[in-house]
């Protein structure tokens, strides 16, 4: 079945550092790929998405490119802020499915 | 638009008790799902629905029932609560565009503790 693997955390960075959170997936067909963010005590919010190969999703300075050849969707940000501290989830929606398969989440901690 | 709403926010049950977690959405979305979130496990799918009157099991359905009598509501029933069901429960809704499933919109969650 479908699966998502993302790097374990916590990832600890200083403000203005470069961020990469790796995400790879296994799926048949052509899934859609998503990054969600969860701030403490809150639900999940969509951060960005890509629905086909080579698409780049971007939002709030975060970017991720759908790489079918490497089955990856790595999340990047050039300069993180303290307010980016949260848990980040990579997820996919398999072809023909309305539900999501999630990675285990990566906690990001940004210090001033 | 309230989006996806869930009640209650917090609940404590004793082993063997039953309860219903409520979920409603006002976006006229076709698809609704229930997930549970446990530390180090990410989110796992419990049940989902592709429209009123149609439900199906997800990855971890045991001990839970759902029904979808209207487009707006998708309650999750715990039949006989067990400590293993201590978790945070999220309801989500989504829609499709030209056959492509869009992102899911999540509710704020219900934190359930079973003693």
Coordinates of N, CA and C in Angstrom, one line a residue:
Chain A
X1 N 0.8 -1.2 0.0 CA 0.0 0.0 0.0 C 0.9 1.3 0.0
X2 N 0.2 2.4 0.0 CA 0.9 3.7 0.0 C 1.6 3.9 1.3
X3 N 2.7 4.6 1.2 CA 3.4 5.0 2.5 C 4.2 6.2 2.3
X4 N 4.5 6.9 3.4 CA 5.3 8.2 3.4 C 6.3 8.1 4.5
X5 N 7.5 8.4 4.1 CA 8.6 8.4 5.1 C 9.2 9.8 5.1
X6 N 9.3 10.3 6.3 CA 9.9 11.6 6.5 C 10.9 11.6 7.6
X7 N 11.9 12.5 7.6 CA 13.0 12.5 8.5 C 12.5 12.7 9.9
X8 N 13.1 12.0 10.9 CA 12.7 12.1 12.2 C 13.2 13.4 12.8
X9 N 12.5 13.9 13.8 CA 13.0 15.1 14.5 C 13.4 14.8 15.9
X10 N 13.5 15.8 16.7 CA 13.3 17.2 16.3 C 14.5 17.8 15.5
X11 N 14.1 18.7 14.6 CA 15.1 19.5 13.9 C 15.2 20.8 14.6
X12 N 16.4 21.1 15.0 CA 16.7 22.3 15.8 C 17.6 23.3 15.0
X13 N 17.0 24.5 14.8 CA 17.7 25.5 14.0 C 17.7 26.8 14.7
X14 N 18.7 27.6 14.3 CA 18.7 29.0 14.7 C 17.9 29.8 13.7
X15 N 17.4 30.9 14.2 CA 16.6 31.8 13.3 C 17.5 32.2 12.1
X16 N 16.9 32.3 10.9 CA 17.5 32.6 9.7 C 18.3 31.5 9.0
X17 N 18.3 30.3 9.6 CA 19.0 29.2 9.0 C 18.1 28.6 7.9
X18 N 18.8 27.8 7.1 CA 18.1 27.1 6.0 C 17.5 25.8 6.5
X19 N 16.3 25.5 6.0 CA 15.6 24.3 6.4 C 15.4 23.4 5.3
X20 N 15.6 22.1 5.5 CA 15.2 21.0 4.7 C 14.6 19.9 5.5
X21 N 13.4 19.5 5.2 CA 12.8 18.3 5.8 C 12.6 17.3 4.7
X22 N 13.2 16.2 4.7 CA 13.1 15.2 3.6 C 11.8 14.4 3.7
X23 N 11.2 14.1 2.6 CA 10.0 13.3 2.5 C 10.1 12.4 1.2
X24 N 10.0 11.1 1.4 CA 9.9 10.2 0.2 C 8.6 9.4 0.4
X25 N 8.1 8.9 -0.8 CA 6.8 8.2 -0.7 C 6.9 6.9 -1.6
X26 N 5.9 6.1 -1.3 CA 5.7 4.9 -2.1 C 4.2 4.9 -2.5
X27 N 3.9 4.9 -3.7 CA 2.5 4.9 -4.2 C 2.4 4.4 -5.6
X28 N 1.3 3.8 -5.9 CA 1.0 3.4 -7.3 C 0.4 4.6 -8.0
X29 N 0.5 4.7 -9.3 CA -0.1 5.7 -10.1 C 0.5 7.1 -9.8
X30 N -0.4 8.1 -9.8 CA 0.1 9.5 -9.7 C -0.5 10.2 -8.5
X31 N 0.1 10.1 -7.4 CA -0.6 10.7 -6.2 C -0.4 12.2 -6.2
X32 N -1.2 12.9 -5.4 CA -1.0 14.2 -5.1 C -0.2 14.3 -3.7
X33 N 0.6 15.3 -3.6 CA 1.5 15.4 -2.4 C 1.2 16.7 -1.7
X34 N 1.3 16.6 -0.4 CA 1.0 17.7 0.5 C 2.0 17.8 1.7
X35 N 2.1 19.1 2.1 CA 2.8 19.3 3.4 C 1.7 20.1 4.3
X36 N 1.5 19.5 5.5 CA 0.7 20.1 6.5 C 1.6 20.6 7.6
X37 N 1.1 21.6 8.4 CA 1.8 22.1 9.5 C 0.8 22.1 10.7
X38 N 1.3 21.7 11.9 CA 0.5 21.7 13.1 C 1.2 22.5 14.2
X39 N 0.6 23.6 14.6 CA 1.1 24.4 15.7 C 0.6 23.8 17.0
X40 N 1.3 24.0 18.1 CA 1.0 23.4 19.3 C -0.5 23.6 19.7
X41 N -1.2 22.5 20.0 CA -2.6 22.5 20.5 C -3.6 22.8 19.4
X42 N -3.2 22.8 18.1 CA -4.1 23.1 17.0 C -4.2 21.9 16.1
X43 N -5.1 22.1 15.1 CA -5.3 21.1 14.1 C -4.3 21.3 13.0
X44 N -4.5 20.5 11.9 CA -3.5 20.6 10.8 C -4.0 21.6 9.8
X45 N -3.0 22.4 9.3 CA -3.3 23.4 8.2 C -2.5 23.0 7.0
X46 N -3.1 23.1 5.8 CA -2.3 22.9 4.6 C -1.3 24.0 4.4
X47 N 0.0 23.5 4.2 CA 1.1 24.5 3.9 C 1.3 24.6 2.4
X48 N 1.4 23.5 1.7 CA 1.5 23.6 0.2 C 1.2 22.2 -0.3
X49 N 1.0 22.2 -1.7 CA 0.6 21.0 -2.3 C 1.2 21.0 -3.8
X50 N 1.2 19.8 -4.3 CA 1.6 19.6 -5.7 C 0.8 18.4 -6.2
X51 N 0.2 18.5 -7.4 CA -0.7 17.4 -7.9 C -0.1 16.6 -9.1
X52 N 1.0 17.1 -9.6 CA 1.7 16.3 -10.7 C 3.2 16.5 -10.7
X53 N 3.8 15.6 -11.3 CA 5.3 15.6 -11.4 C 5.8 16.9 -11.9
X54 N 6.9 17.3 -11.2 CA 7.6 18.6 -11.5 C 6.9 19.8 -11.0
X55 N 5.7 19.7 -10.5 CA 5.0 20.8 -9.9 C 5.8 21.3 -8.6
X56 N 5.8 22.6 -8.4 CA 6.4 23.2 -7.2 C 5.3 23.8 -6.4
X57 N 5.1 23.4 -5.2 CA 4.2 24.1 -4.3 C 5.0 25.1 -3.5
X58 N 4.3 26.2 -3.2 CA 5.0 27.2 -2.3 C 4.0 28.0 -1.5
X59 N 4.4 28.4 -0.3 CA 3.6 29.2 0.5 C 4.4 29.7 1.7
X60 N 4.3 31.0 2.0 CA 4.9 31.5 3.2 C 6.4 31.3 3.2
X61 N 7.0 31.3 2.1 CA 8.5 31.1 2.0 C 8.9 29.6 1.9
X62 N 8.0 28.7 2.2 CA 8.3 27.3 2.1 C 8.0 26.8 0.6
X63 N 8.9 25.9 0.2 CA 8.7 25.3 -1.1 C 9.0 23.8 -1.1
X64 N 8.3 23.1 -2.1 CA 8.6 21.7 -2.2 C 8.3 21.3 -3.7
X65 N 9.1 20.5 -4.3 CA 9.0 20.1 -5.7 C 8.7 18.6 -5.8
X66 N 7.7 18.3 -6.5 CA 7.2 16.9 -6.7 C 8.2 16.2 -7.7
X67 N 9.0 15.3 -7.2 CA 10.0 14.6 -8.0 C 9.6 13.2 -8.1
X68 N 9.1 12.8 -9.3 CA 8.6 11.5 -9.5 C 9.8 10.5 -9.6
X69 N 10.9 10.9 -10.3 CA 12.0 10.0 -10.5 C 12.6 9.6 -9.2
X70 N 12.6 10.4 -8.2 CA 13.2 10.1 -6.9 C 12.1 9.8 -5.8
X71 N 10.8 9.9 -6.2 CA 9.6 9.7 -5.3 C 9.8 10.6 -4.1
X72 N 10.1 11.9 -4.3 CA 10.4 12.7 -3.1 C 9.6 14.0 -3.2
X73 N 9.5 14.7 -2.1 CA 8.7 15.9 -1.9 C 9.3 16.7 -0.7
X74 N 10.6 17.0 -0.8 CA 11.3 17.6 0.3 C 10.9 19.1 0.5
X75 N 10.7 19.4 1.8 CA 10.3 20.8 2.2 C 11.5 21.6 2.5
X76 N 11.5 22.9 1.9 CA 12.6 23.8 2.1 C 12.1 25.2 2.4
X77 N 13.0 25.9 3.2 CA 12.7 27.3 3.5 C 14.1 27.9 3.6
X78 N 14.3 29.1 3.0 CA 15.6 29.7 3.0 C 16.0 30.3 4.3
X79 N 15.0 30.8 5.1 CA 15.4 31.5 6.3 C 14.2 31.3 7.3
X80 N 14.4 30.5 8.3 CA 13.3 30.1 9.2 C 13.2 31.2 10.3
X81 N 12.0 31.3 10.8 CA 11.7 32.2 11.9 C 11.3 31.4 13.1
X82 N 11.3 32.0 14.3 CA 10.9 31.4 15.5 C 9.4 30.9 15.4
X83 N 8.6 31.7 14.7 CA 7.2 31.4 14.5 C 7.0 30.2 13.6
X84 N 8.0 29.6 13.0 CA 7.9 28.4 12.1 C 8.0 27.2 13.0
X85 N 8.3 27.3 14.3 CA 8.3 26.1 15.2 C 7.0 25.4 15.2
X86 N 7.0 24.2 14.8 CA 5.7 23.4 14.7 C 6.1 22.0 14.3
X87 N 5.1 21.2 14.1 CA 5.3 19.8 13.5 C 4.8 19.8 12.1
X88 N 5.6 19.3 11.2 CA 5.4 19.3 9.8 C 5.1 17.9 9.3
X89 N 4.0 17.7 8.6 CA 3.6 16.4 8.1 C 3.6 16.4 6.6
X90 N 4.3 15.4 6.0 CA 4.2 15.1 4.6 C 3.1 14.1 4.4
X91 N 2.3 14.2 3.3 CA 1.2 13.3 3.1 C 0.9 13.2 1.6
X92 N 0.3 12.1 1.3 CA -0.1 11.8 -0.1 C -1.6 11.4 -0.2
X93 N -2.2 11.7 -1.3 CA -3.5 11.2 -1.7 C -3.3 10.4 -2.9
X94 N -3.5 9.1 -2.8 CA -3.3 8.1 -3.8 C -4.3 8.3 -5.0
X95 N -3.9 7.8 -6.1 CA -4.8 7.9 -7.3 C -6.1 7.3 -7.0
X96 N -7.2 8.0 -7.1 CA -8.5 7.4 -6.9 C -9.0 7.4 -5.4
X97 N -8.2 8.0 -4.6 CA -8.6 8.0 -3.1 C -8.8 9.4 -2.6
X98 N -9.8 9.6 -1.8 CA -10.1 10.9 -1.2 C -9.4 11.1 0.1
X99 N -8.7 10.1 0.6 CA -8.1 10.2 2.0 C -6.6 10.4 1.9
X100 N -5.9 10.6 3.0 CA -4.5 10.9 3.0 C -3.8 9.9 3.8
X101 N -2.5 9.6 3.3 CA -1.6 8.8 4.0 C -0.5 9.7 4.5
X102 N -0.2 9.7 5.8 CA 0.7 10.6 6.4 C 2.0 10.0 6.8
X103 N 3.1 10.8 6.7 CA 4.3 10.5 7.4 C 4.1 10.7 8.9
X104 N 5.1 10.3 9.7 CA 5.0 10.4 11.1 C 5.2 11.8 11.7
X105 N 5.6 12.7 10.9 CA 5.7 14.1 11.3 C 7.2 14.4 11.8
X106 N 7.6 15.7 11.6 CA 8.9 16.2 12.0 C 8.7 17.4 12.8
X107 N 9.2 17.4 14.0 CA 9.1 18.6 14.8 C 10.2 19.6 14.5
X108 N 9.9 20.8 14.3 CA 10.9 21.9 14.0 C 10.9 22.8 15.2
X109 N 12.1 23.1 15.7 CA 12.3 24.0 16.8 C 13.3 25.1 16.3
X110 N 12.8 26.3 16.3 CA 13.7 27.4 15.9 C 13.9 28.3 17.1
X111 N 15.2 28.6 17.4 CA 15.6 29.4 18.5 C 16.1 30.8 18.0
X112 N 15.8 31.8 18.8 CA 16.2 33.2 18.4 C 17.7 33.3 18.3
Chain B
X1 N -18.2 31.2 7.0 CA -17.9 29.8 7.0 C -17.2 29.3 8.2
X2 N -17.8 28.4 9.0 CA -17.1 27.8 10.2 C -16.1 26.8 9.8
X3 N -16.2 26.2 8.6 CA -15.2 25.2 8.1 C -15.6 23.9 8.7
X4 N -14.7 23.2 9.3 CA -14.9 21.9 10.0 C -14.9 22.1 11.5
X5 N -16.0 21.7 12.1 CA -16.1 21.9 13.6 C -16.2 20.5 14.2
X6 N -15.7 20.4 15.4 CA -15.7 19.2 16.2 C -16.1 19.5 17.6
X7 N -16.9 18.6 18.2 CA -17.2 18.7 19.6 C -17.2 17.3 20.2
X8 N -16.8 17.1 21.5 CA -16.2 18.2 22.3 C -14.8 18.4 22.0
X9 N -14.1 19.3 22.6 CA -12.7 19.5 22.5 C -11.9 18.6 23.4
X10 N -12.4 18.3 24.5 CA -11.8 17.4 25.5 C -12.8 16.4 26.0
X11 N -12.4 15.2 26.3 CA -13.4 14.2 26.9 C -12.6 13.2 27.7
X12 N -13.1 12.8 28.8 CA -12.5 11.7 29.6 C -13.6 10.7 29.8
X13 N -13.2 9.4 29.5 CA -14.2 8.3 29.6 C -13.6 7.3 30.5
X14 N -14.4 6.4 31.0 CA -14.0 5.2 31.7 C -14.1 4.1 30.8
X15 N -13.2 3.1 31.0 CA -13.2 1.9 30.1 C -14.6 1.3 30.1
X16 N -15.1 1.0 28.9 CA -16.4 0.4 28.7 C -17.5 1.4 28.3
X17 N -17.3 2.7 28.6 CA -18.3 3.7 28.2 C -18.3 3.9 26.7
X18 N -19.4 4.4 26.2 CA -19.6 4.7 24.8 C -19.8 6.2 24.7
X19 N -19.4 6.7 23.5 CA -19.7 8.1 23.3 C -19.6 8.4 21.8
X20 N -20.1 9.6 21.4 CA -20.0 10.0 20.0 C -19.2 11.3 19.9
X21 N -18.3 11.3 19.0 CA -17.6 12.5 18.6 C -18.3 13.1 17.4
X22 N -18.6 14.4 17.6 CA -19.3 15.1 16.5 C -18.4 15.8 15.6
X23 N -18.8 15.8 14.3 CA -18.1 16.5 13.3 C -19.1 17.1 12.3
X24 N -18.9 18.3 11.9 CA -19.7 18.9 10.9 C -18.9 19.9 10.0
X25 N -19.3 20.0 8.8 CA -18.7 20.9 7.8 C -19.7 21.7 7.1
X26 N -19.4 22.9 6.8 CA -20.4 23.8 6.1 C -19.9 24.2 4.7
X27 N -19.0 23.4 4.1 CA -18.4 23.7 2.8 C -19.0 22.9 1.7
X28 N -20.0 22.1 2.0 CA -20.6 21.2 1.0 C -19.6 20.2 0.4
X29 N -18.7 19.8 1.2 CA -17.7 18.8 0.7 C -18.3 17.4 0.6
X30 N -17.9 16.7 -0.5 CA -18.4 15.4 -0.6 C -17.7 14.4 0.4
X31 N -16.5 14.6 0.6 CA -15.7 13.6 1.3 C -15.4 14.0 2.7
X32 N -15.5 13.0 3.6 CA -15.2 13.3 5.0 C -14.4 12.1 5.6
X33 N -13.5 12.4 6.6 CA -12.7 11.3 7.1 C -12.5 11.6 8.6
X34 N -12.2 10.5 9.3 CA -11.7 10.6 10.7 C -10.3 10.0 10.8
X35 N -9.5 10.7 11.5 CA -8.1 10.2 11.8 C -7.8 10.3 13.3
X36 N -6.9 9.4 13.7 CA -6.4 9.6 15.1 C -4.9 9.9 15.0
X37 N -4.5 10.7 16.0 CA -3.1 11.1 16.0 C -2.5 10.6 17.4
X38 N -1.5 9.8 17.3 CA -0.8 9.3 18.4 C 0.7 9.6 18.3
X39 N 1.4 9.9 19.4 CA 2.8 10.3 19.4 C 3.6 9.3 18.6
X40 N 4.4 9.9 17.7 CA 5.3 9.1 16.9 C 4.7 8.3 15.8
X41 N 3.3 8.4 15.6 CA 2.6 7.6 14.7 C 2.1 8.4 13.5
X42 N 2.1 9.7 13.6 CA 1.5 10.5 12.5 C 0.0 10.4 12.7
X43 N -0.7 10.5 11.6 CA -2.2 10.4 11.6 C -2.6 9.1 10.9
X44 N -3.5 8.4 11.5 CA -4.0 7.2 10.8 C -5.5 7.2 10.6
X45 N -5.9 6.7 9.5 CA -7.3 6.8 9.0 C -8.1 5.8 9.7
X46 N -9.2 6.2 10.3 CA -10.1 5.3 11.0 C -11.3 4.9 10.1
X47 N -12.1 5.8 9.6 CA -13.2 5.6 8.6 C -13.3 6.8 7.7
X48 N -13.9 6.6 6.6 CA -14.1 7.7 5.7 C -15.4 7.6 5.0
X49 N -15.8 8.7 4.3 CA -17.1 8.7 3.6 C -16.9 9.4 2.3
X50 N -17.5 8.9 1.2 CA -17.4 9.6 -0.1 C -18.7 10.2 -0.5
X51 N -19.6 10.2 0.4 CA -20.9 10.9 0.2 C -21.9 10.4 1.2
X52 N -23.1 11.1 1.3 CA -24.1 10.7 2.2 C -24.5 9.3 2.0
X53 N -24.6 8.5 3.0 CA -25.0 7.1 3.0 C -23.9 6.1 2.6
X54 N -22.7 6.6 2.4 CA -21.6 5.8 1.9 C -20.4 5.9 2.9
X55 N -20.0 4.9 3.5 CA -18.8 4.9 4.4 C -18.0 3.7 4.2
X56 N -16.7 3.8 4.6 CA -15.8 2.6 4.4 C -14.7 2.7 5.5
X57 N -14.1 1.6 5.7 CA -13.1 1.5 6.8 C -11.7 2.0 6.3
X58 N -11.0 2.5 7.3 CA -9.6 2.9 7.0 C -8.6 1.9 7.6
X59 N -7.5 2.4 8.0 CA -6.4 1.6 8.5 C -6.7 1.0 9.9
X60 N -7.4 1.8 10.8 CA -7.6 1.4 12.2 C -9.0 1.5 12.6
X61 N -10.0 0.7 12.0 CA -11.4 0.9 12.2 C -12.0 0.2 13.5
X62 N -11.2 -0.7 14.0 CA -11.8 -1.5 15.1 C -12.1 -0.7 16.3
X63 N -13.4 -0.9 16.8 CA -13.9 -0.2 18.0 C -14.6 1.1 17.7
X64 N -14.7 1.4 16.4 CA -15.3 2.6 16.0 C -16.4 2.4 14.9
X65 N -17.5 3.1 15.0 CA -18.5 3.1 14.0 C -18.8 4.5 13.5
X66 N -19.2 4.6 12.2 CA -19.6 5.9 11.6 C -20.8 5.7 10.8
X67 N -21.5 6.8 10.6 CA -22.6 6.9 9.6 C -22.6 8.3 9.0
X68 N -23.2 8.4 7.8 CA -23.2 9.7 7.2 C -24.6 9.8 6.6
X69 N -25.5 10.4 7.4 CA -26.9 10.6 6.9 C -27.1 11.9 6.1
X70 N -26.2 12.9 6.4 CA -26.3 14.1 5.6 C -24.9 14.5 5.1
X71 N -24.8 15.4 4.1 CA -23.5 15.8 3.6 C -22.7 16.5 4.7
X72 N -23.4 17.2 5.6 CA -22.7 18.1 6.6 C -22.1 17.3 7.8
X73 N -22.7 16.2 8.2 CA -22.3 15.6 9.5 C -21.7 14.2 9.3
X74 N -20.7 13.9 10.2 CA -20.0 12.6 10.1 C -19.6 12.3 11.5
X75 N -20.5 11.8 12.3 CA -20.1 11.4 13.7 C -19.4 10.1 13.8
X76 N -18.5 10.1 14.8 CA -17.7 8.9 15.1 C -18.1 8.3 16.5
X77 N -18.5 7.1 16.5 CA -19.0 6.4 17.7 C -18.0 5.5 18.2
X78 N -17.6 5.6 19.5 CA -16.8 4.6 20.2 C -17.8 3.7 20.9
X79 N -17.7 2.4 20.7 CA -18.8 1.5 21.1 C -18.6 1.1 22.6
X80 N -17.3 0.8 22.9 CA -17.0 0.4 24.3 C -15.5 0.9 24.5
X81 N -15.3 2.0 25.1 CA -14.0 2.7 25.1 C -13.0 1.8 25.8
X82 N -11.8 1.8 25.3 CA -10.6 1.1 25.8 C -9.4 2.1 26.0
X83 N -8.5 1.9 26.9 CA -7.4 2.8 27.1 C -6.6 3.0 25.8
X84 N -6.6 2.0 24.9 CA -5.8 2.1 23.6 C -6.5 3.1 22.7
X85 N -7.7 3.6 23.0 CA -8.3 4.6 22.2 C -8.0 6.0 22.7
X86 N -7.2 6.1 23.7 CA -6.7 7.4 24.2 C -5.9 8.0 23.0
X87 N -6.3 9.2 22.5 CA -5.7 9.8 21.3 C -6.3 11.2 21.1
X88 N -5.8 11.8 20.1 CA -6.4 13.0 19.6 C -7.1 12.7 18.2
X89 N -8.3 13.0 18.1 CA -9.1 12.6 16.9 C -9.4 13.9 16.1
X90 N -9.1 13.7 14.8 CA -9.3 14.8 13.8 C -10.3 14.4 12.8
X91 N -11.3 15.2 12.5 CA -12.2 15.1 11.4 C -11.7 16.0 10.2
X92 N -11.9 15.5 9.0 CA -11.5 16.3 7.9 C -12.5 16.2 6.7
X93 N -12.5 17.2 5.9 CA -13.4 17.1 4.7 C -12.6 17.6 3.5
X94 N -13.1 17.1 2.3 CA -12.4 17.5 1.1 C -13.3 17.4 -0.1
X95 N -12.9 17.8 -1.3 CA -13.7 17.8 -2.5 C -12.8 17.4 -3.6
X96 N -13.4 17.1 -4.8 CA -12.6 16.8 -5.9 C -12.8 17.8 -7.0
X97 N -11.9 18.0 -7.9 CA -12.0 18.9 -9.0 C -11.5 18.2 -10.3
X98 N -12.4 17.9 -11.1 CA -12.1 17.2 -12.4 C -11.4 15.9 -12.1
X99 N -11.8 15.2 -11.1 CA -11.3 13.9 -10.8 C -10.0 13.9 -9.9
X100 N -9.5 15.1 -9.6 CA -8.4 15.2 -8.7 C -8.8 15.5 -7.3
X101 N -8.4 14.8 -6.3 CA -8.8 15.0 -5.0 C -7.9 16.2 -4.4
X102 N -8.6 17.2 -3.8 CA -7.9 18.3 -3.3 C -7.5 18.1 -1.8
X103 N -6.9 19.1 -1.3 CA -6.5 19.0 0.1 C -7.6 18.8 1.1
X104 N -7.3 18.2 2.2 CA -8.3 18.0 3.2 C -8.3 19.2 4.2
X105 N -9.4 19.6 4.7 CA -9.6 20.6 5.7 C -9.9 20.0 7.0
X106 N -9.1 20.3 8.0 CA -9.2 19.6 9.3 C -9.9 20.5 10.3
X107 N -10.6 19.8 11.2 CA -11.2 20.4 12.4 C -10.1 20.6 13.4
X108 N -10.5 21.2 14.6 CA -9.5 21.5 15.6 C -9.1 20.3 16.5
X109 N -9.9 19.2 16.4 CA -9.5 18.0 17.1 C -10.3 17.8 18.4
X110 N -10.4 16.5 18.8 CA -10.9 16.2 20.1 C -9.9 15.3 20.9
X111 N -9.5 15.8 22.0 CA -8.5 15.0 22.8 C -9.3 14.1 23.8
X112 N -9.2 12.8 23.6 CA -9.9 11.8 24.3 C -8.9 11.0 25.2
X113 N -9.3 10.9 26.5 CA -8.6 10.1 27.4 C -9.5 9.0 28.0
X114 N -9.1 7.8 27.9 CA -9.8 6.6 28.4 C -9.1 6.1 29.6
X115 N -9.8 6.1 30.8 CA -9.1 5.6 32.0 C -9.4 4.1 32.3

